[in-house]
Tab-separated table of C-alpha atoms and ligand atoms in Angstrom:
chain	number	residue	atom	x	y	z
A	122	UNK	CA	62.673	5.639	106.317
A	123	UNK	CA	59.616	6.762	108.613
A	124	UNK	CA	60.679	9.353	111.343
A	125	UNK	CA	57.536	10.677	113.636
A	126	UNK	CA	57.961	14.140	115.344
A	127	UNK	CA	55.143	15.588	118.066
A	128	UNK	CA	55.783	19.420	118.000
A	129	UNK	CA	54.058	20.710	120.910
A	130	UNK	CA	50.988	18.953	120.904
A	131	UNK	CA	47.951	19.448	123.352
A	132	UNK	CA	44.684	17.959	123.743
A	133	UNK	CA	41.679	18.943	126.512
A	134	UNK	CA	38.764	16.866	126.915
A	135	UNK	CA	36.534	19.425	128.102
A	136	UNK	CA	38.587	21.468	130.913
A	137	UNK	CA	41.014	18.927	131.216
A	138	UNK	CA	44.001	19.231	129.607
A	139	UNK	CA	45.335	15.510	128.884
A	140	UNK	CA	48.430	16.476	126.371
A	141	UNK	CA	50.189	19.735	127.336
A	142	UNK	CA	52.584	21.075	125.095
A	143	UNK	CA	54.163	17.658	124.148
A	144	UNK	CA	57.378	17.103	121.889
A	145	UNK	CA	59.170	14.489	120.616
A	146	UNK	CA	61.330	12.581	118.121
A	147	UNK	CA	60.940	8.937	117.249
A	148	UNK	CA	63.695	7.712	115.028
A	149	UNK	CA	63.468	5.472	112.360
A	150	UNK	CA	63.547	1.953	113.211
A	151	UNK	CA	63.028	3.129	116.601
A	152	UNK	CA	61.277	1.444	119.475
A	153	UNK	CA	60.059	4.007	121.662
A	154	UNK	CA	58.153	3.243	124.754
A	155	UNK	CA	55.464	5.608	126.366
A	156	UNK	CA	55.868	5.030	130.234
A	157	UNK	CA	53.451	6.582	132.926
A	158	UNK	CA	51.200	6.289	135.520
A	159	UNK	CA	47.346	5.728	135.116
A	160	UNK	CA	45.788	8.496	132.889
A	161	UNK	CA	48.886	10.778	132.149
A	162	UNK	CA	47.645	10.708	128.913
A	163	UNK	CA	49.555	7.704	127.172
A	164	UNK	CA	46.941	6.368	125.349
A	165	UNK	CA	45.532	9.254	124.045
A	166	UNK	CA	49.118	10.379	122.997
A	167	UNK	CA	49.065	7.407	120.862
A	168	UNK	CA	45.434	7.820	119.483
A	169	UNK	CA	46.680	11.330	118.154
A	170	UNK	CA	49.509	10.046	116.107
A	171	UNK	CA	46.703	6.887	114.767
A	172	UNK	CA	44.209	9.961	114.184
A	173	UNK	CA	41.748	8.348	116.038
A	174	UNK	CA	41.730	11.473	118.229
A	175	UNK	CA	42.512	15.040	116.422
A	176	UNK	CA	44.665	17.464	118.289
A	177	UNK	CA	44.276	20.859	119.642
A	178	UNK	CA	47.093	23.044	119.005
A	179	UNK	CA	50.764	21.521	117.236
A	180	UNK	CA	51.937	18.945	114.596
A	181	UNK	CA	52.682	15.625	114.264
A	182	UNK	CA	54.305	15.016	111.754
A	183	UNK	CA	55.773	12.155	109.554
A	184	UNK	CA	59.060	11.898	107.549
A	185	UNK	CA	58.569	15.541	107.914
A	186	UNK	CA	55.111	16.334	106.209
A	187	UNK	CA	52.311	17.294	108.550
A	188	UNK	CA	49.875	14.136	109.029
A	189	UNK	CA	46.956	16.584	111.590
A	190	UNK	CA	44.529	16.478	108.594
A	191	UNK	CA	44.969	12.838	107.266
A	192	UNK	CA	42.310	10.685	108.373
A	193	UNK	CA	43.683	7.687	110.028
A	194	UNK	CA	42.664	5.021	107.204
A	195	UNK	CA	45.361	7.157	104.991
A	196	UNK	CA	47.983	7.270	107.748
A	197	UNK	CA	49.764	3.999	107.245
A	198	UNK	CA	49.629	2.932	110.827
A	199	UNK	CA	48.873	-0.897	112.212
A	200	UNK	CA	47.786	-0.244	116.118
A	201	UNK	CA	47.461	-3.302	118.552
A	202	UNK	CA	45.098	-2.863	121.656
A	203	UNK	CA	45.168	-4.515	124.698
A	204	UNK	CA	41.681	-7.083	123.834
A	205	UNK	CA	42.599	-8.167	120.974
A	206	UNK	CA	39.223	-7.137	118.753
A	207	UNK	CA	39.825	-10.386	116.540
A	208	UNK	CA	36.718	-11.238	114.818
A	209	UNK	CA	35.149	-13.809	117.092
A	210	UNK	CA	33.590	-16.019	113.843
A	211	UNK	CA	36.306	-15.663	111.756
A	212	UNK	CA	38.789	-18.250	111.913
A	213	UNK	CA	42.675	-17.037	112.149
A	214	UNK	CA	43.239	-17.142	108.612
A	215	UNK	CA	40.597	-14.846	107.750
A	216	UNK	CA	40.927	-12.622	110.718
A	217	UNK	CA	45.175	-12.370	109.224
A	218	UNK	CA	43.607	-11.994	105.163
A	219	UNK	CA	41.074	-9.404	106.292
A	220	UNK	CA	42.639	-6.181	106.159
A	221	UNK	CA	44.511	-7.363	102.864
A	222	UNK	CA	40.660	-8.243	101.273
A	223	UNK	CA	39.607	-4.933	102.432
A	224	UNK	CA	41.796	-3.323	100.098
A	225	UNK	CA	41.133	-5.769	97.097
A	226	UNK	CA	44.748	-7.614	97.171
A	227	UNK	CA	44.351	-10.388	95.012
A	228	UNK	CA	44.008	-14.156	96.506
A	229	UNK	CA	47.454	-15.709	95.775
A	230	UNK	CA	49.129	-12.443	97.650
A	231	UNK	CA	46.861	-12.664	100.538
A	232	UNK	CA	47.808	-16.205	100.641
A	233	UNK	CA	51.206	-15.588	100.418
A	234	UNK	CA	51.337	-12.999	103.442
A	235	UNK	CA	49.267	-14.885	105.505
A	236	UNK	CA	51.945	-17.943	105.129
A	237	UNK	CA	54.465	-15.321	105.435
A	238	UNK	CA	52.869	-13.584	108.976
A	239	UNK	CA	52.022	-16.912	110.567
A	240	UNK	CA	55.675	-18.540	110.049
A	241	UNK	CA	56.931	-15.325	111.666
A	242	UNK	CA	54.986	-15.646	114.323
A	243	UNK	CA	54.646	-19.227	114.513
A	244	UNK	CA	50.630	-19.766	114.607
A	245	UNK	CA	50.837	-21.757	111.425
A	246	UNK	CA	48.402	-24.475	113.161
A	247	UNK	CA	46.276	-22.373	114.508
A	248	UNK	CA	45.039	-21.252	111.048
A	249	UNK	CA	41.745	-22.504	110.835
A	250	UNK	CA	40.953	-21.935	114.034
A	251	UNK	CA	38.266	-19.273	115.956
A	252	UNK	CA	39.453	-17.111	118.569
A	253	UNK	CA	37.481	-18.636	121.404
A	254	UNK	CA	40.159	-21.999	120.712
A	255	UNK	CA	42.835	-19.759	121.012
A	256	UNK	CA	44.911	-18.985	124.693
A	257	UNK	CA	44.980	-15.169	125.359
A	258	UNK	CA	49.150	-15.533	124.194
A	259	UNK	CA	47.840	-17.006	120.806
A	260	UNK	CA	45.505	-14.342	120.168
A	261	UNK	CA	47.562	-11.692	121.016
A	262	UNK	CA	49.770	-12.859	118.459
A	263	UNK	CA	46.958	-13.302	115.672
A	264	UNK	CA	46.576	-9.639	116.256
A	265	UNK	CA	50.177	-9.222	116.138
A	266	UNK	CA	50.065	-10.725	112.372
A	267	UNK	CA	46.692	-8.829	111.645
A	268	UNK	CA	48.262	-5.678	112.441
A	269	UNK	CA	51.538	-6.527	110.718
A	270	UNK	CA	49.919	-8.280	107.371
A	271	UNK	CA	49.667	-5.127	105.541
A	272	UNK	CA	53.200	-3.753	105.956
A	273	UNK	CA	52.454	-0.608	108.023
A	274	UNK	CA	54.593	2.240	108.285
A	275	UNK	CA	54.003	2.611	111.702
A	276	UNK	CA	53.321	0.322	114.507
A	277	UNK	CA	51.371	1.241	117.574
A	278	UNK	CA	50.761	-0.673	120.532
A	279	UNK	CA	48.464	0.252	123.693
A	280	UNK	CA	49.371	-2.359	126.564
A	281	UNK	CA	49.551	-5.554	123.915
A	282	UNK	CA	50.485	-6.963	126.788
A	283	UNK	CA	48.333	-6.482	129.592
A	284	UNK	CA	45.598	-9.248	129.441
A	285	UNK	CA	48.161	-12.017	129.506
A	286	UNK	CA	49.777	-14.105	132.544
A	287	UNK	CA	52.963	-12.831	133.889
A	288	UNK	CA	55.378	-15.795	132.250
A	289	UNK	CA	53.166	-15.477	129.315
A	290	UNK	CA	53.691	-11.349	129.449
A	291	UNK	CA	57.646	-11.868	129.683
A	292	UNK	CA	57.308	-14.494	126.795
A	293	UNK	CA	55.327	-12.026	124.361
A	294	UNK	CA	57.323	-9.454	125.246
A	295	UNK	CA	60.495	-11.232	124.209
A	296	UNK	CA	58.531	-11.902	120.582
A	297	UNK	CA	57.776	-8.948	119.966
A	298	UNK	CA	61.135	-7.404	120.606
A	299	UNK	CA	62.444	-10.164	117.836
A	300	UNK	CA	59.560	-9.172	115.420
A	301	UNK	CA	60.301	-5.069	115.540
A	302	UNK	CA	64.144	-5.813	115.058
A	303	UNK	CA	63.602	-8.232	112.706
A	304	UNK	CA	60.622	-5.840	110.453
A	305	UNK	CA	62.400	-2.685	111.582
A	306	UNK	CA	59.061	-0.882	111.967
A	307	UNK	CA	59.201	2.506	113.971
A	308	UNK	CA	56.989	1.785	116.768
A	309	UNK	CA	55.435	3.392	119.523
A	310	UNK	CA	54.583	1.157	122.677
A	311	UNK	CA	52.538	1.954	125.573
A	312	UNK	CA	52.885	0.660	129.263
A	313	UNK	CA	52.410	1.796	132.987
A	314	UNK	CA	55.142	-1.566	133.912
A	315	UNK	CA	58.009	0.027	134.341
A	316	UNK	CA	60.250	-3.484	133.781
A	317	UNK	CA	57.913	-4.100	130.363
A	318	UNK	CA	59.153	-0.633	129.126
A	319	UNK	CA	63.377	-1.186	130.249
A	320	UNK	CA	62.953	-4.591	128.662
A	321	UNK	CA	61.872	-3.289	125.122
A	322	UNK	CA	62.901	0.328	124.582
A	323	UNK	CA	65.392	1.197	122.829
A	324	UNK	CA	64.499	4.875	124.226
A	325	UNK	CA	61.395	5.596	127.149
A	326	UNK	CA	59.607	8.982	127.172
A	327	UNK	CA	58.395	9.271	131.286
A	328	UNK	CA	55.170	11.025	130.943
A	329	UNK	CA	53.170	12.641	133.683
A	330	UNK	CA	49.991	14.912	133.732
A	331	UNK	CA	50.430	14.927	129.533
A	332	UNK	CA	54.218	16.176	129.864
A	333	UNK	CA	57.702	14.302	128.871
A	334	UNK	CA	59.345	14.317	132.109
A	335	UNK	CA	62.461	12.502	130.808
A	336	UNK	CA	63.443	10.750	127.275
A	337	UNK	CA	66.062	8.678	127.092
A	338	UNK	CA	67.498	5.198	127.015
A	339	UNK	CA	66.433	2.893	129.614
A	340	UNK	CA	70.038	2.659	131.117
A	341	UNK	CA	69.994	6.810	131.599
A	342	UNK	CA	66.350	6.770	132.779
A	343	UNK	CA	67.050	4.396	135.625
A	344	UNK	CA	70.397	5.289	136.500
A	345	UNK	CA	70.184	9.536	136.205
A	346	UNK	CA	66.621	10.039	136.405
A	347	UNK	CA	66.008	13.842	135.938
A	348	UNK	CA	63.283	14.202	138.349
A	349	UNK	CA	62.221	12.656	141.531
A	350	UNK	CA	58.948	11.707	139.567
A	351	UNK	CA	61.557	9.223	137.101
A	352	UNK	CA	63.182	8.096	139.925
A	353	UNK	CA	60.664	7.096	142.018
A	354	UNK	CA	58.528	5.534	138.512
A	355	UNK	CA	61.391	3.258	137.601
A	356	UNK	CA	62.238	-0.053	139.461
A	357	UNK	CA	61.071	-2.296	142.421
A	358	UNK	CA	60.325	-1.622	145.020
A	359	UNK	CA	60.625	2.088	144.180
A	360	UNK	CA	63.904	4.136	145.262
A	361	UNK	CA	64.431	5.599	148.803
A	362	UNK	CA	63.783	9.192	149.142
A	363	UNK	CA	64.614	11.103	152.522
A	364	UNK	CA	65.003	15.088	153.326
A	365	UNK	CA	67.936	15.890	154.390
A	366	UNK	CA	70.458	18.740	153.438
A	367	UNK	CA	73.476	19.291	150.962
A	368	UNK	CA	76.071	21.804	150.612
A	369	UNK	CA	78.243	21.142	147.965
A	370	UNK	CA	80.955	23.889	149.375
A	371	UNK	CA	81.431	22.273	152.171
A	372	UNK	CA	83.192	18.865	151.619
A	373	UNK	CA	80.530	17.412	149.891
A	374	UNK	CA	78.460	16.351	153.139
A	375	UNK	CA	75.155	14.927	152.650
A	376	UNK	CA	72.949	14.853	155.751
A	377	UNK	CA	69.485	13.193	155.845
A	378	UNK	CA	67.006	13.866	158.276
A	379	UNK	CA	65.878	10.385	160.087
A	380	UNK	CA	63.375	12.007	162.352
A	381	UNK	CA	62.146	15.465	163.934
A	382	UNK	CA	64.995	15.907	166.055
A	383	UNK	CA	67.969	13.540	164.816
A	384	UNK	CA	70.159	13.574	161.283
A	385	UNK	CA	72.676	11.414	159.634
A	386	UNK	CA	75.526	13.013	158.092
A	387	UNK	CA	78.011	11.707	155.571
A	388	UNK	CA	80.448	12.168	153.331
A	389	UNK	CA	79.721	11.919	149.789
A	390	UNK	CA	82.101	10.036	147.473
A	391	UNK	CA	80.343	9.923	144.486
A	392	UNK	CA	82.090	10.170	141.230
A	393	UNK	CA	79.207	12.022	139.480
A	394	UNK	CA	79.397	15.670	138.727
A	395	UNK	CA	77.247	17.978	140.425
A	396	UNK	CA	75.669	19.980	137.861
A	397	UNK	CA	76.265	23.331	139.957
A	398	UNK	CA	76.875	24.537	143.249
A	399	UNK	CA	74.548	23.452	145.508
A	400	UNK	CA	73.017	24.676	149.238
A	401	UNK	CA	70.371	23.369	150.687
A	402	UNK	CA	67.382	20.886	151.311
A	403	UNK	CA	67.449	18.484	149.182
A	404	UNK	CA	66.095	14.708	148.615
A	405	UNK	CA	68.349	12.165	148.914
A	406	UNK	CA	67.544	9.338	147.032
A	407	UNK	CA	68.774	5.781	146.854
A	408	UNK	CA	67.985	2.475	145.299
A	409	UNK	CA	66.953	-0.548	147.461
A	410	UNK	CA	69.846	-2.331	145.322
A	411	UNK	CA	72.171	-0.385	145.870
A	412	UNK	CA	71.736	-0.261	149.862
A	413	UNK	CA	72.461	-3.075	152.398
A	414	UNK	CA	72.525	-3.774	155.605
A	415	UNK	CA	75.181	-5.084	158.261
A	416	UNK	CA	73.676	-6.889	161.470
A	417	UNK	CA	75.787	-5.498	164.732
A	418	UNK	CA	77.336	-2.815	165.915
A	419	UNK	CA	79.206	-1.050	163.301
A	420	UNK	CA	81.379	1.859	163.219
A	421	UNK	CA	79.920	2.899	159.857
A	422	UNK	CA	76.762	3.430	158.525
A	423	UNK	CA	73.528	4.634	159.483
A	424	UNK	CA	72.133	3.073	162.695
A	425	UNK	CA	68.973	0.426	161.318
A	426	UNK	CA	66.797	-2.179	162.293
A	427	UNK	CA	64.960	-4.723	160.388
A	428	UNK	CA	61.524	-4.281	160.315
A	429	UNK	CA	60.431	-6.684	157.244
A	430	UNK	CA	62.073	-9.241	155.393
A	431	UNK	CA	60.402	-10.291	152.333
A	432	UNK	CA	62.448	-13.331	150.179
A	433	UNK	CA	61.765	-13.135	146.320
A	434	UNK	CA	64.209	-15.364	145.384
A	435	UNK	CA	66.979	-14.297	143.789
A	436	UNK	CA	67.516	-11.926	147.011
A	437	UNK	CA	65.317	-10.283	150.314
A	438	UNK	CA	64.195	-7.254	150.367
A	439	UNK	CA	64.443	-5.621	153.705
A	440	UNK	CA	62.731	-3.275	154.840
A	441	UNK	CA	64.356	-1.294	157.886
A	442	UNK	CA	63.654	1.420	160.385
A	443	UNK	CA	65.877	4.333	160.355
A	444	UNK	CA	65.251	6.906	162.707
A	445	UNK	CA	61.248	7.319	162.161
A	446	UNK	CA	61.821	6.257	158.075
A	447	UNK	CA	61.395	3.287	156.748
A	448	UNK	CA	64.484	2.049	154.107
A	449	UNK	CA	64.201	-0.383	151.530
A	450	UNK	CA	67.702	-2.320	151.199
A	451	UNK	CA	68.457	-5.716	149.490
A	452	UNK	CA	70.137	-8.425	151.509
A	453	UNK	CA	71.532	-11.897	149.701
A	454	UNK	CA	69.148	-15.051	149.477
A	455	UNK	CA	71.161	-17.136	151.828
A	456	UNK	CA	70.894	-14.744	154.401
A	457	UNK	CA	68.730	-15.289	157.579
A	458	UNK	CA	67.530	-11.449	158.307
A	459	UNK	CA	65.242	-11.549	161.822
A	460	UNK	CA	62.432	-8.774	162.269
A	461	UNK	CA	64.053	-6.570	164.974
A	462	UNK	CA	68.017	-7.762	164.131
A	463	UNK	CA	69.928	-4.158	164.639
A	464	UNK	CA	72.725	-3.295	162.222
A	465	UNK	CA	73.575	-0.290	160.025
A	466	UNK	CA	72.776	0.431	156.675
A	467	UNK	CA	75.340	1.919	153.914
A	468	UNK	CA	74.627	2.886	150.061
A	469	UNK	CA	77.180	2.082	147.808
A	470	UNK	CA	79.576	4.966	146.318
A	471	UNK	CA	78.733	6.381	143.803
A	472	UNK	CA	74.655	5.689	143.803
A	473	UNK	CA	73.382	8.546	145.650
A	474	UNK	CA	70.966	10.537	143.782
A	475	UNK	CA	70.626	14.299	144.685
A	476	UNK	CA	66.920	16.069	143.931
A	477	UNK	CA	66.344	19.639	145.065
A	478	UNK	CA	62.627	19.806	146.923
A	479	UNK	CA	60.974	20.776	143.734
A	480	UNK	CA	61.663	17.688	142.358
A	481	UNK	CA	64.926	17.995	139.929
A	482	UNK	CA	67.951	16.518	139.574
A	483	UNK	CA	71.030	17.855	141.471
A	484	UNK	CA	73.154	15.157	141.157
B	534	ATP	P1	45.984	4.265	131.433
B	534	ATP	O1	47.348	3.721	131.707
B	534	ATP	O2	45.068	4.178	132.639
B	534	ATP	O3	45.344	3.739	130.179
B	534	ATP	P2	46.748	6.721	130.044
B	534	ATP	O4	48.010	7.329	130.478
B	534	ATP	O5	46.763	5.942	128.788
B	534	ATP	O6	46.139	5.869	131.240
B	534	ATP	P3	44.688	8.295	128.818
B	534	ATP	O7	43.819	7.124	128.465
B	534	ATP	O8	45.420	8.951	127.731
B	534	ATP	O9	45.695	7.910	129.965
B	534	ATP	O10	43.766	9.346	129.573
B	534	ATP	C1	44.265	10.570	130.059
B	534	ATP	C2	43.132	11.325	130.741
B	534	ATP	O11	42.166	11.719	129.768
B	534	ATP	C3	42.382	10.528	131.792
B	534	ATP	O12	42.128	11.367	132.882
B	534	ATP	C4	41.107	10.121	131.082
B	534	ATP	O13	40.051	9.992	132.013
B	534	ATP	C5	40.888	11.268	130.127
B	534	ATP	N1	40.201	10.844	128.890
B	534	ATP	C6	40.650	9.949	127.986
B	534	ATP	N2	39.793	9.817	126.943
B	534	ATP	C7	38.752	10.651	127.202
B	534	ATP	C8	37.545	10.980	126.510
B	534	ATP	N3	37.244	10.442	125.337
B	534	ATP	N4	36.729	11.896	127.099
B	534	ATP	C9	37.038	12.473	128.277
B	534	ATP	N5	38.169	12.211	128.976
B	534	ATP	C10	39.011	11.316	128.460
């Protein structure tokens, strides 16, 4: 069993405070995904826990002893990096047998892993290979099997992911989910791609500025993000977010503000709980997904016209004028949207997401 716990960790590099007052759990077996924006402090999160950077104040700890003090040779930990740092004259076979040699494991064991590693990740003919013969996919996996060879306790990986194409990126990503539910290693995996982390995690910590803004699994993350910060992190393109005002005394009207001097009121029909009484601005936010749009004159819905339609395939993504905003909503591939079409747009019941200005989660 390997369970990792962060008690209130914090790291500065000079004045800057990178890690403030950090905690969390990570389960054993778990796959937990680190999800942020550029330098929120992800990576060195993860160096902490390797102990390739120490920490200022707090504890990390493992299967509840205290690791601050253990250099990170002793720590039991295999980390991946995004280059791969195989060892460019090496071929694969000795790149996979080195960290075994390193610790004197005798010959017919290191052969036996290396067999072992390269049928689980299927590189068995690219054994005697170099790197420079291997695609970027390949090597990421040879460092996959390097890092896995010696059994770790603890698997950490800082975007594995990020130097490879995007069908090679989805295919990776699909192996490695396999390989940590097949070698039930508790894992921590770092990412600013918001679909990379949904796809893997069994739970995503949201961090920002060096704090957890939200842990949880990726279904609660995307559908009741706690702050407008989650909300707006997770999916694509990002989730509609207008001013407007709530009152939840009042029959549960929500009214958005489309421009300086004109609102949109409406009555809300969702079947979440509010967490409290409520008065007030608020944001009102909604997923692109979850709106749409109806060309003509309408009786419902909030007056719109179409001001870009962009076809991805599987659907369009419109992008429509509302007042003086501008509303993401998605509209079926066969449809034939025209720049300037007018209509109204509606969000479904149920899928509007309440923020007070601050930032937090209403309902
Ligand atoms: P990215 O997704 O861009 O890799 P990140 O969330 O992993 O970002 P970190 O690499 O942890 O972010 O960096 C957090 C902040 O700490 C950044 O502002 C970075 O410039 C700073 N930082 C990181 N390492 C050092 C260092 N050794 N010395 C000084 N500042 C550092």
């Amino acid at each position: 069993m390997v369970t990792i716990q962060l008690e209130s960790i914090s790291k500065s590099f000079g004045a800057t405070k990178v890690i403030n007052n950090l905690s969390l759990e990570i389960n054993d077996k778990e796959f937990l995904v680190f999800l942020g924006p550029s330098g929120c402090g992800k990576t060195t999160t993860l160096r902490c826990v390797a102990g390739l950077e120490s920490i200022d104040e707090g504890k990390i700890l493992v299967d509840g002893k205290t690791i601050n003090d253990i250099p990170p040779q002793k720590r039991d930990v295999a980390m991946v990096f995004q280059n791969y740092a195989l060892y460019p004259f090496m071929t694969v076979r000795d790149n996979l047998s080195f960290p075994l040699k390193l610790r004197g494991v005798s010959r017919d064991v290191i052969e036996k892993k290396v067999q072992q590693v390269s049928e689980l990740l299927r590189i068995q003919v690219l054994l005697e290979r170099k790197p420079k013969q291997l695609s970027g996919g390949e090597q990421q996996r040879v460092a996959l099997g390097r890092a896995l060879i010696r059994d770790p306790k603890i698997f950490l990986m800082d975007e594995p992911l990020s130097n490879l194409d995007a069908k090679l990126r989805v295919e990776t990503r699909t192996e490695i989910k396999r390989l940590q539910r097949e070698l039930g290693i508790t894992t921590i995996f770092v990412t600013h791609d918001q679909a990379e982390a949904m796809a893997l995690a069994d739970r995503i910590a949201v961090l920002d500025k060096g704090v957890v803004q939200q842990i949880g699994s990726p279904n609660e993350i995307y559908h009741k993000p706690e702050t407008t910060m989650v909300a707006q992190f997770m999916g694509s393109p990002a989730m509609n977010m207008i001013t407007g005002t709530y009152d939840s005394s009042t029959q549960d009207v929500i009214s958005i503000k489309i421009s300086n001097s004109e609102s949109y009121s409406w009555q809300r029909k969702e079947t979440q709980d509010i967490k409290s009484s409520y008065k007030g601005e608020v944001l009102v936010g909604f997923r692109p997904e979850d709106t749409s749009f109806r060309s003509g004159p309408g009786d419902d819905g909030i007056p719109a016209e179409i001001y870009v339609s962009e076809p991805v395939g599987t659907h369009t993504i419109l992008t429509l004028k509302v007042g003086e905003k501008l509303v993401k909503a998605f509209a079926p591939s066969d449809a034939s949207p025209k720049i300037g079409e007018r209509g109204s747009v509606s969000v479904k019941d149920g899928h509007v997401h309440l923020f007070s200005i601050d930032g937090k989660r209403v309902a």
